[in-house]
Amino acid sequence: MKTLQLSALVAGLSVLVSAEGVPKTPQIFAHPKEPKNFQPGRLNRPHGRVCKVTPDATDSGPAILAAAHKCNHGGTVFLPSGDFVIATALDLTFLDDVDFAIWGNITFKQDIDLWPTQAFQYSYQSASMFWRFGGKNVNIYGDGKGVIDGAGQFWWSAMAKNSSVMRPCLLGTDGLHHATISGLKMLNPPGWFNLISNSTDVLVSDMTMLVGSQLTGAPAKNTDGWDIYRSSNIVIQNSVIVNTDGKTNFQSMGLLRKVLIRADCVSFKPNSTQVVVQGLDCTGSHGISVGSLGQYQGETDLVEDLYIYNITMTNAGDFARIKVWPGVPPNVTGSTSGGGLGLVRNVTYENMHSVNNDHVISVSQCYYAKSQDACNQYPSKLVIEDILFKDFEGTTSKKYDPKIGDLTCSSPDVCHNIEVVNINVTPPSGKAAVFNCVNMQDSNLGNVTCA
Ligand SMILES: *[C@@H]1O[C@H](CO)[C@@H](O)[C@H](O)[C@H]1NC(C)=O
Ligand SMILES: *[C@@H]1O[C@H](CO)[C@@H](O)[C@H](O)[C@H]1NC(C)=O
Ligand SMILES: *[C@@H]1O[C@H](CO)[C@@H](O)[C@H](O)[C@H]1NC(C)=O
Ligand SMILES: *[C@@H]1O[C@H](CO)[C@@H](O)[C@H](O)[C@H]1NC(C)=O
Ligand SMILES: *[C@@H]1O[C@H](CO)[C@@H](O)[C@H](O)[C@H]1NC(C)=O
Ligand SMILES: *[C@@H]1O[C@H](CO)[C@@H](O)[C@H](O)[C@H]1NC(C)=O
Ligand SMILES: *[C@@H]1O[C@H](CO)[C@@H](O)[C@H](O)[C@H]1NC(C)=O
Ligand SMILES: *[C@@H]1O[C@H](CO)[C@@H](O)[C@H](O)[C@H]1NC(C)=O
């Protein structure tokens, strides 16, 4: 293979003239469902220039950034097998027609003081990113070889001592359009695995995401699989996500009690629209969740046109879930714990397989409410309508047996046309399954029994 060395320009980067032995864009398609006019990345593209980055266990950041500039507009950035440690935040939001072939193992420097000065920070839920991808016509793929390893235990242990430690998400998009992300193995993120924000027409497929904490005092926390925010025309499919549960002591908060930690498998945050999620196998999360919504007073959250299809969920708290913060008393302003407005409309959960989950369906408008009374007194004004839960089968855990779900709206005015059809789920006792139903007058609950 002919290689043109550009080491004089940037250490660790070489431009290959021959495409021999270089990965090709995987041919992946949204299947079986997709949003209307879905246009993810360009798949049948020639290699163009190939920028091969040499693994660097000190800081691969500058070489990756240089490769992205050099091979932008038609080329491929290639990270071959080997360990790449990133110690410089990477702003990759200028991309235009470029592939990232990740066959190596990417980690981020384990340093709690470094990242607050480096990471990209957002006000929404204090989100932050080690690196962010944006631009158009981008394919990011691991071909089943590439690993992004978050070394989560380091961060969870730090967090057990100081709950405010910044924990950037493992892969972030901000303004990414017409793109695919596939074939990557992601391990132990400090916080969320993936944040897809300000993005359109992104297909995510064939991912393996695993979490496991070795330490009982410092388990994983908030390791959501995907959070979708201000994005539309997104498909997430054919992937395996394992999120373990654990209990943690919040020493820094002076709390003696242990708190059960769970994360969402997929979470539709504010302004997620036209999203299809299909063919996932999730273990140990608290569900495929709309929300939480209505957290910020003065903001309007829209979540519309979601299709969640053919999901297997095992050992989770909830399965299909819609979670909304309560309202706030009239004299409160600037609340960041409820009081937001908005709309959840046209959401379908269909063909759902439940194995030992506490609840199969949970609609709640009292997320993090101080108490049920407080929530009833100042109910959420965020509307939930045209929701279909259809064809659920399997089992629940014994936790709420024989209850298998909650359908609870904070007032009769805000929930309309919630339909529950063909729920064939058996609690372990074998008793007839029941739901807790509140303010569901305007809905069609089929043959569901409300306790
Ligand atoms: C990735 O690299 C890190 C740091 O070199 C190492 O600790 C980790 O075991 C590697 N992970 C894999 C899956 O190779
Ligand atoms: C906890 O972490 C935050 C965020 O990095 C930092 O500002 C604060 O000083 C830390 N607190 C302690 C007690 O170390
Ligand atoms: C999304 O776009 C808005 C508006 O340009 C920007 O303020 C924000 O930082 C971007 N990213 C996120 C995660 O909101
Ligand atoms: C969501 O969309 C609505 C309507 O366009 C807008 O008013 C609101 O600011 C958006 N929220 C976010 C978080 O972007
Ligand atoms: C459901 O998803 C699984 C992968 O989790 C896949 O093997 C199966 O073919 C899918 N079934 C349908 C009906 O799409
Ligand atoms: C509801 O959402 C689905 C999935 O995105 C979409 O196919 C359908 O057209 C939407 N229905 C309406 C009435 O907007
Ligand atoms: C709002 O009014 C209630 C009842 O009068 C009072 O207890 C509370 O402190 C007030 N809250 C604020 C933020 O003013
Ligand atoms: C509801 O009806 C479906 C058939 O449509 C059936 O399979 C299921 O067992 C019924 N559930 C209950 C609780 O009666």
XYZ file of C-alpha atoms and ligand atoms in Angstrom:
563
model
C 0.000 0.000 0.000
C 1.337 3.421 -0.910
C 1.290 5.850 1.945
C 2.010 9.513 1.755
C 3.439 10.556 5.096
C 2.391 13.991 6.263
C 4.130 13.726 9.616
C 5.742 17.084 8.963
C 2.262 18.612 9.143
C 0.644 16.672 11.972
C 2.143 13.912 14.051
C 0.129 10.727 13.924
C -1.684 11.391 10.636
C -0.949 9.847 7.268
C -2.914 10.147 4.030
C -3.303 6.888 2.109
C -3.362 7.044 -1.645
C -4.503 3.438 -2.118
C -7.823 2.370 -0.599
C -6.666 -1.219 -0.162
C -7.437 -2.606 3.328
C -9.459 0.463 4.191
C -13.016 0.113 5.530
C -16.009 0.822 3.301
C -19.245 2.615 4.198
C -21.628 -0.062 5.533
C -24.832 -0.451 3.530
C -27.458 -0.120 6.254
C -31.096 0.819 5.922
C -33.936 1.682 8.247
C -36.034 -1.483 8.580
C -38.890 -2.324 8.761
C -40.262 1.167 9.557
C -38.968 4.640 8.782
C -40.226 8.221 9.098
C -41.652 9.958 6.043
C -38.951 11.320 3.704
C -36.159 9.792 5.760
C -32.754 10.611 4.232
C -29.796 9.363 6.266
C -26.189 9.532 5.000
C -25.045 8.822 1.481
C -24.037 5.157 1.431
C -22.771 4.482 -2.075
C -19.886 6.875 -1.857
C -16.351 6.362 -3.136
C -13.535 6.282 -0.588
C -11.967 9.498 -1.615
C -8.877 10.347 0.371
C -8.166 8.207 3.461
C -6.668 9.848 6.543
C -5.271 7.156 8.794
C -4.619 8.202 12.371
C -1.885 6.479 14.388
C -3.010 5.327 17.866
C -1.684 7.616 20.582
C -2.194 6.775 24.235
C -1.348 10.327 25.384
C -3.714 12.438 23.282
C -5.103 11.447 19.918
C -7.348 14.517 19.827
C -5.220 16.827 17.644
C -4.489 14.094 15.071
C -8.173 13.141 14.777
C -9.135 16.786 14.325
C -6.434 17.277 11.681
C -7.628 14.128 9.879
C -11.210 15.407 9.894
C -10.103 18.667 8.257
C -7.807 16.953 5.789
C -10.317 14.313 4.650
C -13.482 16.415 4.886
C -15.357 16.875 1.570
C -15.307 13.340 0.262
C -12.779 11.345 2.288
C -12.566 8.819 5.121
C -11.002 9.267 8.544
C -9.690 5.851 9.583
C -8.838 4.909 13.172
C -7.261 1.449 12.887
C -7.022 -1.135 15.650
C -5.131 0.206 18.715
C -5.712 2.468 21.725
C -6.653 6.094 21.110
C -6.820 8.219 24.247
C -8.511 11.593 23.778
C -7.516 14.389 26.142
C -8.657 17.349 24.017
C -12.351 17.971 23.373
C -13.130 17.570 19.662
C -15.457 19.989 17.904
C -16.360 18.069 14.751
C -19.374 20.182 13.770
C -17.912 21.338 10.435
C -18.260 17.974 8.683
C -19.393 17.699 5.090
C -19.402 14.403 3.207
C -16.963 12.378 5.298
C -16.780 8.904 6.854
C -15.335 7.998 10.249
C -14.223 4.364 10.282
C -13.458 3.505 13.901
C -11.750 0.123 14.261
C -9.708 1.024 17.323
C -10.508 1.552 20.977
C -11.317 5.135 21.933
C -11.111 6.305 25.533
C -11.195 9.727 27.147
C -8.547 10.783 29.632
C -9.603 9.927 33.170
C -9.271 13.330 34.780
C -12.161 15.022 36.589
C -10.412 18.428 36.579
C -9.610 18.400 32.858
C -13.058 17.993 31.309
C -14.852 20.959 32.929
C -12.288 23.125 31.084
C -12.571 21.137 27.832
C -15.990 19.569 27.335
C -18.854 21.200 25.435
C -21.454 22.218 27.975
C -25.168 22.820 27.603
C -27.654 24.251 30.018
C -30.230 21.548 29.313
C -29.940 19.044 32.184
C -26.259 20.057 32.530
C -25.448 17.943 29.485
C -21.847 17.887 28.256
C -19.883 16.157 25.514
C -16.263 14.941 25.137
C -16.633 15.294 21.360
C -19.440 16.390 19.128
C -20.310 15.590 15.548
C -22.220 17.974 13.294
C -22.527 18.833 9.623
C -23.996 16.775 6.817
C -23.503 13.507 4.955
C -21.503 11.746 7.637
C -21.141 8.021 8.326
C -19.615 6.930 11.621
C -19.038 3.186 11.873
C -17.210 0.542 13.832
C -17.936 -2.528 11.684
C -18.316 -4.534 14.891
C -14.647 -3.814 15.723
C -14.594 -0.249 17.036
C -14.962 0.417 20.771
C -15.731 3.626 22.643
C -14.866 2.874 26.233
C -15.979 5.480 28.796
C -14.100 3.943 31.756
C -17.264 4.700 33.690
C -16.127 3.268 36.993
C -13.636 6.105 37.371
C -16.444 8.670 37.053
C -19.024 6.802 39.119
C -16.508 6.436 41.952
C -15.735 10.168 41.769
C -19.432 10.865 41.744
C -20.078 8.806 44.838
C -17.905 11.421 46.622
C -19.123 14.519 44.766
C -22.447 14.310 42.993
C -21.710 17.391 40.828
C -18.737 15.874 39.012
C -19.130 16.550 35.287
C -19.755 13.372 33.352
C -19.732 14.045 29.582
C -21.705 11.767 27.302
C -19.777 9.260 25.244
C -20.981 10.324 21.795
C -22.705 13.602 21.039
C -24.240 15.070 17.920
C -25.068 18.749 17.643
C -26.435 19.803 14.273
C -25.810 16.498 12.445
C -27.884 15.941 9.281
C -28.060 13.019 6.860
C -25.899 10.634 8.834
C -25.490 7.052 9.972
C -23.907 5.741 13.168
C -23.421 1.988 13.257
C -21.492 -1.068 14.360
C -19.868 0.453 17.436
C -19.436 -1.142 20.809
C -19.864 1.395 23.602
C -18.841 0.611 27.171
C -19.418 2.189 30.570
C -20.164 5.851 29.865
C -19.577 8.372 32.678
C -23.198 9.517 32.135
C -25.387 9.189 29.027
C -24.143 7.004 26.186
C -25.495 9.118 23.306
C -27.025 12.574 23.030
C -28.551 13.294 19.630
C -29.314 17.015 19.525
C -30.258 19.581 16.873
C -30.078 16.761 14.325
C -32.179 15.413 11.460
C -32.148 12.303 9.272
C -29.851 10.162 11.415
C -29.920 6.353 11.304
C -28.386 4.515 14.260
C -28.033 0.766 13.843
C -26.246 -2.351 15.079
C -24.829 -0.896 18.261
C -23.825 -2.834 21.392
C -23.872 -0.831 24.608
C -22.869 -2.351 27.923
C -22.672 -1.064 31.491
C -21.318 -2.908 34.482
C -20.049 -1.540 37.783
C -17.660 -3.566 39.884
C -18.125 -1.496 43.042
C -21.277 -1.716 45.137
C -20.752 1.756 46.648
C -20.282 3.380 43.250
C -22.635 1.918 40.668
C -23.364 3.297 37.230
C -25.583 6.359 37.130
C -27.681 7.978 34.372
C -26.243 5.756 31.672
C -29.133 6.430 29.268
C -28.751 4.628 25.944
C -29.919 7.482 23.699
C -31.292 10.875 24.577
C -32.924 12.634 21.665
C -33.299 16.399 21.961
C -34.426 19.049 19.438
C -34.188 16.474 16.646
C -36.428 14.897 14.041
C -36.354 12.089 11.474
C -34.262 9.785 13.621
C -34.206 5.964 13.506
C -32.607 3.824 16.213
C -32.656 0.117 15.502
C -31.218 -3.420 15.863
C -29.132 -2.836 18.952
C -28.430 -4.392 22.333
C -28.267 -2.273 25.483
C -27.428 -3.621 28.936
C -27.781 -1.205 31.825
C -27.176 -2.643 35.266
C -28.905 -1.364 38.371
C -27.332 -0.565 41.643
C -27.688 1.423 44.789
C -25.461 4.308 45.681
C -24.681 6.362 48.749
C -24.668 10.063 48.090
C -22.041 10.909 50.678
C -21.660 14.467 49.483
C -25.359 15.058 49.886
C -25.297 13.793 53.425
C -27.896 11.178 52.649
C -27.783 7.915 54.488
C -30.328 6.153 52.357
C -29.278 4.286 49.275
C -30.901 5.349 46.053
C -31.813 2.922 43.327
C -30.164 4.057 40.127
C -31.665 3.432 36.754
C -31.319 4.995 33.343
C -33.519 5.093 30.261
C -32.828 2.760 27.373
C -34.081 5.498 25.030
C -35.379 8.880 26.131
C -37.311 11.347 23.979
C -36.393 14.697 25.466
C -38.005 18.015 24.471
C -38.640 18.492 20.746
C -38.060 14.938 19.579
C -40.311 14.431 16.561
C -40.642 11.829 13.788
C -38.607 9.152 15.526
C -38.710 5.395 14.928
C -37.159 3.029 17.474
C -37.239 -0.646 16.491
C -35.637 -4.023 17.115
C -33.919 -3.135 20.390
C -33.047 -5.573 23.134
C -32.767 -3.590 26.390
C -31.896 -4.987 29.816
C -32.067 -3.307 33.191
C -33.110 0.248 32.412
C -36.248 2.140 33.277
C -37.694 2.011 29.860
C -38.247 3.611 26.510
C -39.371 6.951 27.866
C -40.990 10.062 26.563
C -39.510 12.723 28.805
C -39.049 13.780 31.278
C -40.997 16.781 29.923
C -42.295 19.954 31.506
C -39.254 20.332 33.733
C -38.553 23.986 32.921
C -41.204 26.605 33.638
C -41.692 28.988 30.691
C -40.657 26.391 28.123
C -42.834 24.445 25.717
C -41.800 20.859 25.023
C -43.101 19.099 21.936
C -42.794 15.359 21.391
C -44.722 14.102 18.369
C -44.927 11.291 15.854
C -42.977 8.531 17.567
C -43.186 4.911 16.546
C -41.666 2.402 18.937
C -41.829 -1.083 17.515
C -40.656 -4.593 18.377
C -38.705 -4.020 21.567
C -37.664 -6.653 24.093
C -37.175 -5.258 27.593
C -35.840 -7.348 30.501
C -35.509 -6.622 34.253
C -36.431 -2.962 33.917
C -38.416 -0.640 36.177
C -40.755 0.513 33.430
C -41.088 -0.466 29.806
C -43.240 1.931 27.739
C -43.217 5.187 29.624
C -44.361 8.821 29.444
C -43.045 10.969 32.287
C -44.016 14.581 32.887
C -43.116 16.912 35.751
C -45.964 18.362 37.847
C -47.188 21.946 37.709
C -46.031 24.644 40.130
C -47.889 26.938 42.534
C -48.958 30.267 40.943
C -46.429 32.325 42.937
C -43.438 30.325 41.660
C -41.301 31.655 38.805
C -38.273 30.212 37.029
C -38.877 26.686 38.246
C -36.472 24.020 36.973
C -38.436 21.215 38.564
C -41.817 21.354 36.863
C -44.317 23.864 35.560
C -43.361 23.584 31.877
C -45.951 23.420 29.101
C -46.141 21.359 25.954
C -47.641 18.498 24.073
C -47.035 14.783 23.602
C -48.994 13.652 20.554
C -49.167 10.669 18.232
C -46.961 8.142 20.009
C -47.326 4.422 19.277
C -45.736 1.557 21.206
C -46.398 -1.685 19.336
C -45.209 -5.289 19.443
C -43.512 -5.078 22.825
C -42.049 -8.084 24.656
C -41.767 -7.812 28.420
C -39.557 -10.015 30.600
C -39.744 -9.423 34.354
C -40.259 -5.629 34.235
C -41.973 -3.921 37.196
C -44.448 -2.060 34.947
C -45.144 -2.561 31.268
C -46.844 0.812 30.754
C -46.413 3.942 32.819
C -47.993 7.306 32.101
C -47.323 9.749 34.900
C -47.480 13.499 35.388
C -45.979 13.557 38.862
C -42.327 12.950 37.973
C -40.173 13.870 41.000
C -43.209 15.434 42.695
C -42.625 16.307 46.357
C -45.733 14.303 47.199
C -48.880 13.029 45.559
C -50.849 15.791 47.329
C -48.531 18.500 46.009
C -48.863 17.048 42.526
C -52.670 16.913 42.745
C -52.829 20.477 43.987
C -50.830 21.917 41.059
C -51.358 19.502 38.193
C -49.316 19.570 35.008
C -50.797 21.484 32.069
C -48.743 19.540 29.546
C -51.141 17.762 27.151
C -50.836 14.055 26.291
C -52.987 12.877 23.370
C -53.377 10.252 20.650
C -51.233 7.619 22.324
C -51.488 3.951 21.388
C -50.109 1.043 23.427
C -50.711 -2.066 21.355
C -49.723 -5.752 21.407
C -47.730 -6.187 24.585
C -46.920 -9.688 25.758
C -44.783 -11.371 28.409
C -44.322 -11.065 32.143
C -43.848 -8.521 34.914
C -41.811 -8.801 38.118
C -43.455 -9.446 41.462
C -42.862 -5.869 42.644
C -46.396 -4.546 42.002
C -48.122 -7.871 41.257
C -50.953 -7.981 40.106
C -50.565 -4.356 38.968
C -48.708 -4.131 35.670
C -48.975 -0.435 34.909
C -49.984 3.133 35.733
C -52.196 5.282 33.544
C -52.328 8.417 35.655
C -52.983 11.901 34.360
C -52.990 14.877 36.666
C -56.390 16.157 35.523
C -59.159 15.160 33.106
C -58.306 18.173 30.901
C -54.836 17.155 29.777
C -55.041 13.548 28.559
C -57.071 12.614 25.498
C -57.406 9.492 23.427
C -54.970 7.189 25.166
C -55.659 3.767 23.734
C -54.519 0.497 25.259
C -55.102 -2.594 23.111
C -54.248 -6.274 23.438
C -52.126 -6.382 26.542
C -51.288 -10.007 27.112
C -48.966 -9.685 30.080
C -49.085 -11.972 33.112
C -47.839 -11.036 36.581
C -45.958 -13.850 38.382
C -48.874 -14.705 40.707
C -50.968 -15.592 37.661
C -53.728 -13.251 38.900
C -55.615 -11.072 36.415
C -53.433 -8.096 35.544
C -54.635 -4.656 36.676
C -53.672 -1.042 36.018
C -53.867 2.006 38.220
C -55.983 4.455 36.178
C -56.555 8.116 37.054
C -58.262 10.769 34.887
C -58.559 8.480 31.885
C -62.198 9.328 31.080
C -61.336 10.526 27.598
C -59.540 7.347 26.610
C -60.093 3.858 25.265
C -58.576 1.340 27.608
C -59.917 -1.730 25.771
C -60.081 -4.755 28.042
C -57.633 -3.343 30.613
C -58.852 -3.716 34.193
C -58.422 -0.592 36.306
C -57.979 -1.400 39.981
C -9.445 0.428 25.634
O -8.314 1.161 26.063
C -8.288 1.425 27.460
C -7.140 2.374 27.752
O -5.993 1.994 27.092
C -8.195 0.103 28.199
O -8.216 0.334 29.584
C -9.391 -0.759 27.820
O -9.291 -2.018 28.413
C -9.504 -0.911 26.317
N -10.770 -1.544 26.038
C -10.908 -2.489 25.126
C -12.276 -3.030 24.974
O -9.965 -2.887 24.463
C -17.603 18.934 43.165
O -17.488 19.045 41.744
C -17.816 20.327 41.254
C -17.837 20.257 39.722
O -16.615 19.883 39.205
C -16.814 21.332 41.788
O -17.162 22.631 41.335
C -16.850 21.305 43.324
O -15.850 22.136 43.814
C -16.626 19.889 43.816
N -16.836 19.853 45.257
C -15.955 19.314 46.084
C -16.333 19.315 47.541
O -14.893 18.849 45.688
C -28.762 23.392 19.639
O -28.979 24.605 18.942
C -29.229 25.725 19.779
C -29.602 26.895 18.901
O -28.646 27.090 17.944
C -28.016 25.986 20.636
O -28.261 27.057 21.517
C -27.699 24.727 21.470
O -26.499 24.916 22.192
C -27.537 23.529 20.534
N -27.265 22.280 21.278
C -28.033 21.766 22.249
C -27.596 20.469 22.850
O -29.051 22.284 22.628
C -39.601 23.294 21.054
O -40.385 23.756 19.988
C -41.269 24.804 20.380
C -42.148 25.123 19.172
O -41.374 25.365 18.057
C -40.460 26.010 20.825
O -41.332 27.017 21.270
C -39.571 25.577 21.985
O -38.724 26.632 22.365
C -38.705 24.383 21.593
N -38.009 23.891 22.767
C -36.723 23.571 22.758
C -36.161 23.043 24.021
O -36.016 23.695 21.768
C -37.674 -7.694 16.077
O -36.361 -7.350 16.468
C -35.461 -8.445 16.478
C -34.125 -7.921 16.985
O -34.261 -7.524 18.337
C -35.337 -9.025 15.071
O -34.497 -10.150 15.122
C -36.710 -9.413 14.569
O -36.607 -9.826 13.221
C -37.662 -8.221 14.643
N -39.018 -8.625 14.293
C -39.814 -7.883 13.523
C -41.191 -8.419 13.307
O -39.472 -6.839 13.000
C -47.991 9.619 13.639
O -46.623 9.275 13.698
C -46.262 8.283 12.762
C -44.818 7.876 13.051
O -43.943 8.977 12.904
C -46.466 8.792 11.346
O -46.170 7.787 10.418
C -47.929 9.218 11.177
O -48.100 9.821 9.911
C -48.316 10.213 12.263
N -49.759 10.449 12.208
C -50.269 11.670 12.145
C -51.746 11.752 12.123
O -49.567 12.680 12.093
C -45.949 30.671 47.586
O -47.040 30.775 48.477
C -47.044 29.755 49.519
C -48.362 29.867 50.271
O -48.631 31.201 50.579
C -45.817 29.951 50.398
O -45.791 28.949 51.405
C -44.582 29.833 49.554
O -43.423 30.105 50.319
C -44.628 30.809 48.363
N -43.515 30.507 47.488
C -42.807 31.463 46.894
C -41.690 30.985 45.992
O -43.025 32.651 47.026
C -57.427 -8.688 26.272
O -57.745 -9.153 24.988
C -56.727 -9.884 24.324
C -57.231 -10.266 22.954
O -57.577 -9.126 22.236
C -56.361 -11.105 25.134
O -55.278 -11.770 24.518
C -55.977 -10.679 26.524
O -55.742 -11.835 27.327
C -57.076 -9.858 27.164
N -56.597 -9.379 28.456
C -57.338 -9.403 29.556
C -56.687 -8.827 30.787
O -58.455 -9.832 29.591
